[in-house]
XYZ file of N, CA and C in Angstrom:
771
model
N 161.995 212.538 168.758
C 162.407 211.192 168.339
C 161.331 210.152 168.598
N 160.145 210.586 168.985
C 159.080 209.649 169.275
C 159.159 209.047 170.657
N 160.003 209.606 171.514
C 160.161 209.090 172.872
C 159.129 209.704 173.816
N 158.878 209.019 174.922
C 157.999 209.553 175.963
C 158.869 209.982 177.153
N 158.888 211.289 177.474
C 159.704 211.749 178.601
C 159.162 211.220 179.922
N 160.063 210.831 180.811
C 159.682 210.217 182.090
C 160.019 211.129 183.269
N 161.197 211.741 183.234
C 161.602 212.606 184.346
C 162.607 213.626 183.858
N 162.785 214.679 184.648
C 163.734 215.739 184.298
C 164.525 216.151 185.522
N 165.772 216.539 185.283
C 166.646 217.075 186.321
C 167.171 218.414 185.824
N 167.120 219.440 186.660
C 167.580 220.767 186.257
C 169.081 220.901 186.458
N 169.707 221.662 185.578
C 171.130 221.981 185.679
C 171.242 223.501 185.542
N 171.660 224.156 186.621
C 171.660 225.619 186.633
C 173.012 226.164 187.076
N 173.408 227.266 186.471
C 174.557 228.054 186.925
C 174.035 229.457 187.190
N 174.395 230.021 188.332
C 173.742 231.270 188.721
C 174.728 232.224 189.400
N 174.726 233.524 189.008
C 175.596 234.533 189.627
C 174.944 235.112 190.887
N 175.079 234.418 192.019
C 174.333 234.807 193.216
C 174.770 236.144 193.781
N 175.926 236.659 193.367
C 176.355 237.976 193.858
C 175.888 239.106 192.939
N 175.337 238.767 191.792
C 174.903 239.789 190.829
C 173.394 239.845 190.666
N 172.732 238.717 190.895
C 171.283 238.650 190.748
C 170.677 238.083 192.028
N 169.497 238.566 192.400
C 168.846 238.011 193.594
C 168.411 236.571 193.375
N 168.448 235.776 194.417
C 168.055 234.380 194.308
C 166.597 234.225 193.897
N 165.805 235.286 194.080
C 164.409 235.230 193.655
C 164.294 234.978 192.151
N 165.301 235.421 191.374
C 165.291 235.172 189.929
C 165.417 233.674 189.666
N 166.344 233.020 190.366
C 166.505 231.577 190.211
C 165.241 230.837 190.649
N 164.621 231.325 191.708
C 163.370 230.718 192.174
C 162.311 230.740 191.084
N 162.202 231.878 190.384
C 161.203 231.984 189.318
C 161.541 231.067 188.135
N 162.845 230.933 187.821
C 163.249 230.020 186.754
C 162.825 228.595 187.093
N 163.105 228.175 188.325
C 162.771 226.810 188.728
C 161.260 226.615 188.817
N 160.541 227.652 189.262
C 159.083 227.544 189.318
C 158.511 227.382 187.906
N 159.067 228.125 186.954
C 158.620 227.995 185.569
C 158.931 226.632 185.003
N 160.115 226.106 185.343
C 160.486 224.768 184.909
C 159.474 223.731 185.380
N 159.169 223.769 186.653
C 158.276 222.758 187.230
C 156.891 222.835 186.593
N 156.404 224.065 186.382
C 155.082 224.232 185.773
C 155.081 223.752 184.322
N 156.129 224.118 183.558
C 156.188 223.713 182.154
C 156.320 222.212 181.994
N 157.150 221.594 182.846
C 157.305 220.145 182.771
C 156.009 219.442 183.163
N 155.330 219.978 184.167
C 154.073 219.373 184.609
C 153.028 219.407 183.493
N 153.025 220.480 182.691
C 152.091 220.566 181.573
C 152.289 219.424 180.582
N 153.520 218.897 180.513
C 153.830 217.775 179.620
C 153.830 216.443 180.360
N 153.389 216.456 181.626
C 153.313 215.227 182.395
C 154.653 214.699 182.856
N 155.629 215.580 183.024
C 156.993 215.167 183.382
C 157.342 215.699 184.773
N 157.627 214.838 185.734
C 158.051 215.308 187.055
C 159.516 215.745 187.044
N 159.811 216.819 187.770
C 161.197 217.250 187.979
C 161.667 216.609 189.283
N 162.632 215.718 189.184
C 162.994 214.893 190.336
C 164.240 215.377 191.069
N 164.826 216.472 190.627
C 166.005 216.988 191.322
C 166.749 217.965 190.446
N 167.987 218.256 190.852
C 168.760 219.200 190.063
C 170.112 219.483 190.686
N 170.891 220.298 190.004
C 172.222 220.664 190.470
C 172.456 222.122 190.103
N 172.950 222.914 191.041
C 173.185 224.339 190.826
C 174.597 224.696 191.254
N 175.285 225.474 190.418
C 176.630 225.943 190.737
C 176.688 227.455 190.546
N 177.702 228.083 191.157
C 177.907 229.518 190.975
C 178.600 229.770 189.641
N 178.209 230.866 188.990
C 178.766 231.204 187.686
C 178.623 232.706 187.452
N 179.559 233.322 186.708
C 179.405 234.756 186.394
C 178.185 235.051 185.536
N 177.743 234.058 184.732
C 176.586 234.233 183.856
C 175.513 233.213 184.199
N 174.249 233.616 184.149
C 173.171 232.647 184.399
C 173.021 231.679 183.229
N 173.004 230.395 183.537
C 172.802 229.348 182.540
C 171.791 228.359 183.098
N 171.007 227.776 182.199
C 170.002 226.831 182.691
C 169.683 225.804 181.626
N 169.494 224.567 182.041
C 169.115 223.522 181.104
C 168.515 222.335 181.831
N 168.156 221.320 181.056
C 167.518 220.132 181.613
C 168.227 218.875 181.124
N 168.318 217.892 181.987
C 168.679 216.531 181.583
C 167.400 215.714 181.691
N 166.941 215.170 180.587
C 165.648 214.498 180.536
C 165.838 213.023 180.215
N 165.161 212.184 180.950
C 165.149 210.747 180.686
C 163.823 210.376 180.040
N 163.884 209.574 178.977
C 162.668 209.164 178.294
C 162.740 207.714 177.858
N 161.640 207.237 177.322
C 161.529 205.845 176.887
C 161.038 205.819 175.442
N 161.682 204.980 174.642
C 161.242 204.787 173.257
C 161.580 203.373 172.835
N 160.764 202.804 171.973
C 161.063 201.480 171.421
C 162.188 201.637 170.398
N 163.252 200.857 170.495
C 164.386 201.043 169.580
C 164.041 200.853 168.113
N 162.983 200.130 167.816
C 162.588 199.924 166.414
C 161.678 201.029 165.893
N 161.294 201.963 166.779
C 160.356 203.010 166.355
C 160.893 204.409 166.633
N 162.200 204.545 166.730
C 162.787 205.858 166.930
C 162.616 206.718 165.680
N 162.273 207.979 165.879
C 162.182 208.934 164.772
C 163.507 209.689 164.721
N 164.282 209.496 163.656
C 165.601 210.105 163.555
C 165.626 211.185 162.481
N 166.664 212.017 162.524
C 166.788 213.089 161.534
C 166.983 212.543 160.125
N 167.758 211.467 160.016
C 168.157 210.994 158.694
C 167.265 209.939 158.078
N 166.025 209.841 158.530
C 165.160 208.784 158.033
C 164.265 209.151 156.871
N 164.392 210.366 156.338
C 163.499 210.802 155.253
C 163.739 210.005 153.981
N 162.705 209.969 153.129
C 162.776 209.272 151.847
C 162.408 210.241 150.728
N 162.959 210.002 149.563
C 162.632 210.851 148.413
C 161.126 210.852 148.192
N 160.562 212.036 147.996
C 159.124 212.179 147.811
C 158.387 212.562 149.073
N 159.030 212.427 150.245
C 158.387 212.844 151.488
C 158.056 214.330 151.450
N 156.968 214.702 152.105
C 156.588 216.109 152.206
C 157.038 216.649 153.558
N 157.404 217.929 153.587
C 157.928 218.560 154.791
C 156.863 219.450 155.419
N 156.674 219.283 156.721
C 155.683 220.056 157.467
C 156.392 220.771 158.611
N 156.082 222.061 158.797
C 156.631 222.869 159.890
C 155.503 223.252 160.833
N 155.723 223.068 162.143
C 154.624 223.232 163.102
C 154.604 224.560 163.853
N 155.589 225.423 163.647
C 155.562 226.763 164.230
C 156.128 227.749 163.214
N 155.659 229.001 163.232
C 156.212 230.003 162.314
C 157.628 230.394 162.696
N 158.373 230.905 161.714
C 159.715 231.413 161.949
C 159.661 232.858 162.431
N 160.787 233.308 162.998
C 160.907 234.709 163.397
C 161.122 234.932 164.875
N 161.251 233.856 165.652
C 161.423 234.015 167.098
C 162.716 234.771 167.406
N 163.798 234.440 166.690
C 165.061 235.125 166.934
C 164.985 236.608 166.634
N 164.267 236.958 165.571
C 164.083 238.370 165.228
C 163.333 239.092 166.342
N 162.263 238.481 166.832
C 161.460 239.138 167.870
C 162.203 239.256 169.192
N 162.946 238.231 169.583
C 163.682 238.340 170.842
C 164.820 239.355 170.735
N 165.403 239.495 169.545
C 166.420 240.532 169.330
C 165.792 241.913 169.432
N 164.621 242.083 168.840
C 163.911 243.362 168.948
C 163.549 243.662 170.402
N 163.169 242.635 171.155
C 162.838 242.816 172.565
C 164.049 243.323 173.348
N 165.226 242.722 173.103
C 166.448 243.153 173.793
C 166.789 244.599 173.474
N 166.424 245.042 172.270
C 166.733 246.407 171.842
C 165.560 247.359 172.012
N 164.553 246.913 172.780
C 163.370 247.734 173.097
C 162.668 248.226 171.838
N 162.559 247.328 170.845
C 161.883 247.669 169.595
C 160.666 246.795 169.358
N 160.236 246.047 170.370
C 159.113 245.136 170.198
C 157.905 245.639 170.981
N 156.775 245.788 170.288
C 155.540 246.250 170.915
C 155.019 245.197 171.890
N 154.186 245.610 172.872
C 153.674 244.660 173.871
C 152.980 243.450 173.261
N 152.233 243.640 172.185
C 151.559 242.492 171.574
C 152.576 241.516 170.982
N 153.703 242.042 170.486
C 154.759 241.175 169.987
C 155.427 240.394 171.104
N 155.619 241.036 172.248
C 156.187 240.348 173.414
C 155.276 239.205 173.833
N 153.971 239.485 173.884
C 153.012 238.443 174.282
C 153.012 237.290 173.285
N 153.080 237.610 171.995
C 153.023 236.579 170.958
C 154.248 235.667 171.014
N 155.450 236.256 171.082
C 156.658 235.428 171.055
C 156.798 234.646 172.357
N 156.342 235.203 173.469
C 156.386 234.474 174.740
C 155.464 233.267 174.687
N 154.247 233.470 174.169
C 153.297 232.367 174.045
C 153.863 231.261 173.156
N 154.506 231.651 172.059
C 155.040 230.672 171.114
C 156.167 229.857 171.752
N 157.063 230.540 172.477
C 158.181 229.831 173.101
C 157.719 228.940 174.251
N 156.597 229.279 174.860
C 156.064 228.471 175.956
C 155.225 227.287 175.464
N 154.984 227.220 174.168
C 154.177 226.126 173.617
C 155.064 224.913 173.348
N 154.858 223.810 174.054
C 155.702 222.623 173.835
C 155.329 221.907 172.540
N 156.207 221.019 172.114
C 155.987 220.260 170.879
C 155.420 218.868 171.136
N 154.927 218.616 172.360
C 154.510 217.252 172.685
C 153.305 216.787 171.865
N 152.319 217.652 171.673
C 151.145 217.239 170.908
C 151.494 217.005 169.437
N 152.329 217.893 168.877
C 152.749 217.719 167.488
C 153.538 216.423 167.320
N 154.381 216.101 168.309
C 155.178 214.878 168.242
C 154.274 213.642 168.267
N 153.242 213.673 169.096
C 152.322 212.536 169.173
C 151.581 212.355 167.853
N 151.175 213.468 167.242
C 150.465 213.383 165.956
C 151.368 212.800 164.877
N 152.617 213.263 164.825
C 153.505 212.787 163.750
C 153.742 211.282 163.849
N 153.834 210.764 165.065
C 154.042 209.328 165.234
C 152.822 208.550 164.745
N 151.635 209.075 165.043
C 150.410 208.385 164.622
C 150.248 208.366 163.104
N 150.925 209.283 162.411
C 150.726 209.394 160.966
C 151.957 208.959 160.166
N 152.739 208.055 160.718
C 153.784 207.400 159.939
C 154.962 208.269 159.572
N 155.397 209.157 160.488
C 156.541 210.025 160.228
C 157.759 209.199 159.826
N 158.518 209.716 158.843
C 159.770 209.070 158.438
C 160.981 209.702 159.117
N 160.934 211.013 159.355
C 162.066 211.720 159.964
C 161.549 213.012 160.570
N 162.268 213.524 161.559
C 161.871 214.791 162.179
C 163.028 215.379 162.951
N 162.968 216.679 163.140
C 163.885 217.396 164.020
C 163.167 218.633 164.511
N 163.731 219.287 165.523
C 163.152 220.562 165.953
C 164.010 221.695 165.400
N 163.370 222.836 165.154
C 164.075 223.995 164.610
C 164.507 224.863 165.785
N 165.821 224.898 166.015
C 166.346 225.679 167.141
C 167.482 226.579 166.646
N 168.667 226.445 167.217
C 169.717 227.438 167.002
C 170.269 227.569 165.604
N 170.192 226.509 164.773
C 170.739 226.599 163.419
C 169.728 227.111 162.402
N 168.513 227.421 162.835
C 167.504 227.914 161.915
C 166.954 226.815 161.016
N 165.939 227.164 160.237
C 165.297 226.181 159.364
C 166.288 225.586 158.371
N 167.119 226.417 157.736
C 168.054 225.915 156.741
C 169.052 224.942 157.358
N 169.618 225.308 158.495
C 170.632 224.469 159.114
C 170.097 223.112 159.523
N 168.919 223.101 160.117
C 168.365 221.829 160.575
C 167.842 220.988 159.420
N 167.335 221.627 158.364
C 166.933 220.863 157.186
C 168.149 220.250 156.495
N 169.257 220.969 156.465
C 170.481 220.411 155.892
C 170.916 219.162 156.662
N 170.779 219.183 157.984
C 171.095 217.994 158.779
C 170.234 216.807 158.350
N 168.939 217.057 158.139
C 168.046 215.985 157.697
C 168.443 215.477 156.318
N 168.765 216.401 155.403
C 169.103 216.013 154.038
C 170.401 215.218 153.999
N 171.402 215.674 154.725
C 172.680 214.948 154.746
C 172.506 213.561 155.368
N 171.739 213.483 156.435
C 171.548 212.210 157.113
C 170.856 211.176 156.242
N 169.990 211.646 155.337
C 169.249 210.733 154.452
C 169.894 210.603 153.076
N 170.994 211.356 152.837
C 171.634 211.420 151.520
C 170.620 211.834 150.455
N 169.865 212.884 150.775
C 168.856 213.432 149.871
C 169.039 214.941 149.746
N 168.262 215.539 148.874
C 168.137 216.989 148.802
C 166.727 217.367 149.244
N 166.499 218.670 149.397
C 165.185 219.155 149.824
C 164.855 220.429 149.069
N 163.565 220.642 148.873
C 163.075 221.862 148.226
C 162.103 222.552 149.162
N 162.343 223.843 149.398
C 161.435 224.671 150.181
C 160.753 225.666 149.259
N 159.473 225.909 149.514
C 158.713 226.886 148.730
C 158.466 228.091 149.627
N 159.154 229.207 149.334
C 159.128 230.366 150.228
C 157.718 230.825 150.606
N 156.766 230.993 149.657
C 155.445 231.506 150.052
C 154.713 230.611 151.046
N 155.082 229.335 151.137
C 154.384 228.418 152.040
C 154.918 228.466 153.461
N 156.093 229.086 153.664
C 156.740 229.059 154.978
C 156.086 230.080 155.901
N 155.574 229.657 157.070
C 154.911 230.603 157.976
C 155.920 231.505 158.679
N 155.618 232.808 158.690
C 156.470 233.810 159.324
C 155.614 234.629 160.281
N 156.102 234.865 161.480
C 155.389 235.736 162.409
C 155.220 237.126 161.789
N 154.012 237.688 161.900
C 153.733 238.980 161.274
C 154.708 240.057 161.738
N 154.928 240.133 163.053
C 155.822 241.160 163.595
C 157.253 240.952 163.098
N 157.651 239.681 162.929
C 159.016 239.383 162.493
C 159.244 239.827 161.052
N 158.226 239.704 160.221
C 158.374 240.098 158.820
C 158.724 241.588 158.720
N 158.001 242.433 159.465
C 158.257 243.874 159.424
C 159.636 244.203 159.968
N 160.015 243.580 161.080
C 161.325 243.839 161.678
C 162.451 243.321 160.779
N 162.238 242.168 160.156
C 163.262 241.609 159.272
C 163.509 242.526 158.078
N 162.449 243.081 157.529
C 162.606 244.012 156.417
C 163.421 245.229 156.831
N 163.377 245.574 158.145
C 164.147 246.693 158.677
C 165.555 246.285 159.102
N 165.905 245.013 158.920
C 167.251 244.555 159.223
C 167.498 244.134 160.648
N 166.442 243.868 161.417
C 166.604 243.455 162.810
C 166.780 241.938 162.859
N 168.023 241.495 163.083
C 168.331 240.069 163.153
C 169.359 239.819 164.245
N 169.297 238.663 164.897
C 170.400 238.276 165.784
C 171.640 237.946 164.950
N 172.817 238.107 165.552
C 174.045 237.816 164.829
C 174.099 236.382 164.340
N 173.470 235.468 165.062
C 173.485 234.065 164.677
C 172.829 233.800 163.337
N 171.893 234.649 162.917
C 171.218 234.431 161.631
C 172.213 234.536 160.477
N 173.060 235.543 160.513
C 174.047 235.707 159.446
C 175.079 234.581 159.474
N 175.502 234.191 160.670
C 176.450 233.081 160.774
C 175.836 231.789 160.238
N 174.567 231.550 160.589
C 173.878 230.353 160.095
C 173.794 230.345 158.577
N 173.391 231.475 158.012
C 173.230 231.540 156.554
C 174.565 231.305 155.857
N 175.617 231.919 156.360
C 176.948 231.740 155.769
C 177.360 230.272 155.797
N 177.057 229.593 156.904
C 177.434 228.182 157.046
C 176.661 227.276 156.095
N 175.486 227.719 155.656
C 174.627 226.880 154.806
C 174.810 227.122 153.316
N 175.416 228.243 152.939
C 175.367 228.673 151.545
C 176.014 227.691 150.578
N 177.049 226.983 151.013
C 177.753 226.087 150.095
C 176.851 224.977 149.570
N 175.875 224.555 150.364
C 174.982 223.475 149.944
C 173.535 223.943 149.799
N 173.360 225.222 149.574
C 172.008 225.789 149.458
C 171.919 226.662 148.215
N 170.812 226.571 147.510
C 170.544 227.449 146.372
C 169.247 228.185 146.651
N 169.335 229.507 146.799
C 168.174 230.328 147.106
C 167.824 231.166 145.883
N 166.568 231.165 145.513
C 166.115 231.942 144.357
C 166.633 233.385 144.476
N 167.353 233.880 143.464
C 167.920 235.233 143.552
C 166.872 236.333 143.637
N 165.622 236.019 143.327
C 164.564 237.026 143.436
C 164.197 237.310 144.892
N 164.594 236.417 145.807
C 164.300 236.637 147.228
C 165.275 237.661 147.803
N 164.760 238.544 148.656
C 165.586 239.574 149.283
C 166.454 238.971 150.377
N 167.475 239.725 150.797
C 168.382 239.225 151.840
C 167.622 238.933 153.128
N 166.660 239.775 153.481
C 165.944 239.552 154.733
C 165.153 238.238 154.695
N 164.703 237.849 153.518
C 163.994 236.581 153.406
C 164.936 235.399 153.617
N 166.132 235.486 153.037
C 167.125 234.432 153.250
C 167.525 234.350 154.719
N 167.695 235.500 155.354
C 168.103 235.505 156.762
C 167.010 234.939 157.665
N 165.753 235.144 157.323
C 164.687 234.550 158.129
C 164.748 233.027 158.086
N 165.178 232.472 156.968
C 165.310 231.021 156.863
C 166.424 230.493 157.773
N 167.349 231.369 158.153
C 168.465 230.983 159.018
C 168.312 231.549 160.430
N 167.183 232.159 160.727
C 166.959 232.794 162.030
C 166.986 231.758 163.153
N 167.860 231.916 164.159
C 167.880 230.957 165.273
C 166.568 231.022 166.056
N 165.982 229.868 166.307
C 164.715 229.806 167.017
C 164.938 229.285 168.442
N 164.291 229.905 169.405
C 164.238 229.376 170.764
C 162.892 228.690 170.925
N 162.911 227.387 171.192
C 161.672 226.610 171.284
C 160.884 226.706 169.983
N 161.577 226.460 168.869
C 160.908 226.465 167.577
C 160.066 225.208 167.373
N 159.465 225.114 166.208
C 158.569 223.989 165.931
C 159.309 222.761 165.442
N 158.529 221.743 165.087
C 159.069 220.519 164.518
C 159.073 220.614 162.998
N 160.103 220.065 162.385
C 160.153 219.889 160.932
C 160.009 218.394 160.691
N 158.931 218.009 160.014
C 158.539 216.601 159.921
C 158.484 216.175 158.459
N 159.049 215.003 158.182
C 158.959 214.406 156.839
C 157.915 213.293 156.868
N 156.795 213.528 156.178
C 155.707 212.556 156.096
C 155.678 211.909 154.714
N 155.231 210.659 154.614
C 154.902 210.132 153.291
C 153.750 210.960 152.714
N 153.778 211.274 151.425
C 152.780 212.211 150.871
C 151.340 211.776 151.074
N 151.088 210.477 151.092
C 149.711 210.016 151.244
C 149.166 210.254 152.651
N 150.031 210.585 153.605
C 149.578 210.841 154.978
C 149.450 212.322 155.286
N 149.790 213.179 154.321
C 149.850 214.619 154.587
C 148.512 215.195 155.026
N 147.457 214.975 154.256
C 146.177 215.618 154.552
C 145.650 215.199 155.919
N 145.732 213.928 156.242
C 145.240 213.460 157.537
C 146.077 214.025 158.677
N 147.393 214.107 158.474
C 148.266 214.655 159.510
C 147.975 216.129 159.745
N 147.840 216.910 158.667
C 147.545 218.337 158.819
C 146.190 218.550 159.483
N 145.214 217.710 159.148
C 143.889 217.834 159.747
C 143.954 217.578 161.249
N 144.709 216.560 161.677
C 144.786 216.288 163.113
C 145.607 217.351 163.832
N 146.666 217.834 163.204
C 147.438 218.923 163.811
C 146.555 220.144 164.018
N 145.743 220.480 163.020
C 144.820 221.614 163.140
C 143.814 221.391 164.257
N 143.292 220.169 164.363
C 142.328 219.855 165.419
C 142.947 219.987 166.801
N 144.273 219.828 166.879
C 144.997 219.980 168.142
C 145.386 221.434 168.413
N 144.978 222.346 167.521
C 145.308 223.754 167.687
C 146.695 224.119 167.208
N 147.311 223.267 166.391
C 148.665 223.493 165.892
C 148.573 223.989 164.453
N 149.091 225.192 164.213
C 149.018 225.789 162.881
C 150.229 225.306 162.084
N 150.120 224.132 161.493
C 151.222 223.532 160.738
C 151.061 223.846 159.257
N 152.195 223.867 158.551
C 152.180 224.184 157.124
C 153.037 223.183 156.344
N 152.565 222.833 155.152
C 153.338 222.030 154.207
C 154.265 222.988 153.474
N 155.584 222.861 153.679
C 156.516 223.877 153.174
C 157.471 223.372 152.105
N 157.489 222.065 151.830
C 158.444 221.587 150.840
C 158.424 220.077 150.722
N 159.496 219.535 150.151
C 159.567 218.092 149.928
C 161.016 217.641 149.869
N 161.215 216.347 150.028
C 162.534 215.723 149.911
C 162.704 215.169 148.498
N 163.925 215.278 147.956
C 164.203 214.899 146.574
C 165.446 214.028 146.500
N 165.559 213.293 145.422
C 166.801 212.589 145.145
C 167.911 213.615 144.905
N 169.135 213.336 145.372
C 170.230 214.300 145.151
C 170.667 214.302 143.688
N 171.301 215.413 143.268
C 171.860 215.457 141.913
C 173.366 215.668 142.009
N 173.988 215.867 140.870
C 175.448 215.933 140.823
C 176.005 217.263 141.330
N 175.161 218.255 141.578
C 175.662 219.574 141.993
C 176.130 219.608 143.441
N 175.666 218.674 144.255
C 176.003 218.706 145.674
C 175.105 219.624 146.476
N 174.149 220.285 145.808
C 173.220 221.164 146.512
C 172.231 220.312 147.301
N 172.068 220.612 148.574
C 171.169 219.830 149.420
C 169.816 220.504 149.632
N 169.784 221.844 149.669
C 168.520 222.558 149.897
C 168.332 223.619 148.822
N 167.168 223.611 148.192
C 166.814 224.626 147.214
C 165.591 225.379 147.716
N 165.636 226.701 147.635
C 164.522 227.538 148.082
C 163.952 228.224 146.848
N 162.692 227.936 146.538
C 162.056 228.494 145.352
C 161.094 229.612 145.730
N 160.861 230.461 144.746
C 159.972 231.603 144.952
C 158.589 231.300 144.386
């Protein structure tokens, strides 16, 4: 949203009779290190007992109320940029089922550990109109949120969408988290996907991402400069589509081949 994070507080639930406390120690150590990389101090936290381990953050930040970047701020003609490849859900599912090679484990871990702070700073400098992060609802679900919020439609161009190499092979073999199918089903009423695309391609568009990238709507005249600065920051961003005026069909997202 264009905010600057100031502090973080951890919120943890932990099964202390089922897992050693050393596991919780490592979670908190990782939290502190990751937050420090973004310049955010962890100032405290709260932990309760639970049958299942759960963990999250409450973050306080500062933003000027006139310069907030919201989901629904896109304008017709804006270009859409994605800052991380899709396929994290596929790879983590393969990992749980012991079907992911060591290089795939290293790749997906590195991707999930990469914060979006640099990409967020770049988008603000280049006149972003709207943005969101791609997480549990997948690319389609979060783009639909942007389109509905702006009362617009969107067009995605499948060949332009970045996909993790390992995820493409696993997706073709049908390795998906259950959430991908649920996401796709929830989006179909307002989505038109080129029938030439295979089912695995549609499911990748709905793949739930953990620590996915940013989906950013830029004015078209700022695209080249924004992509150049993102690249200079080591961020492999891609121009994947555009925002359009809505039509009478009620379709919000179209995926072309």
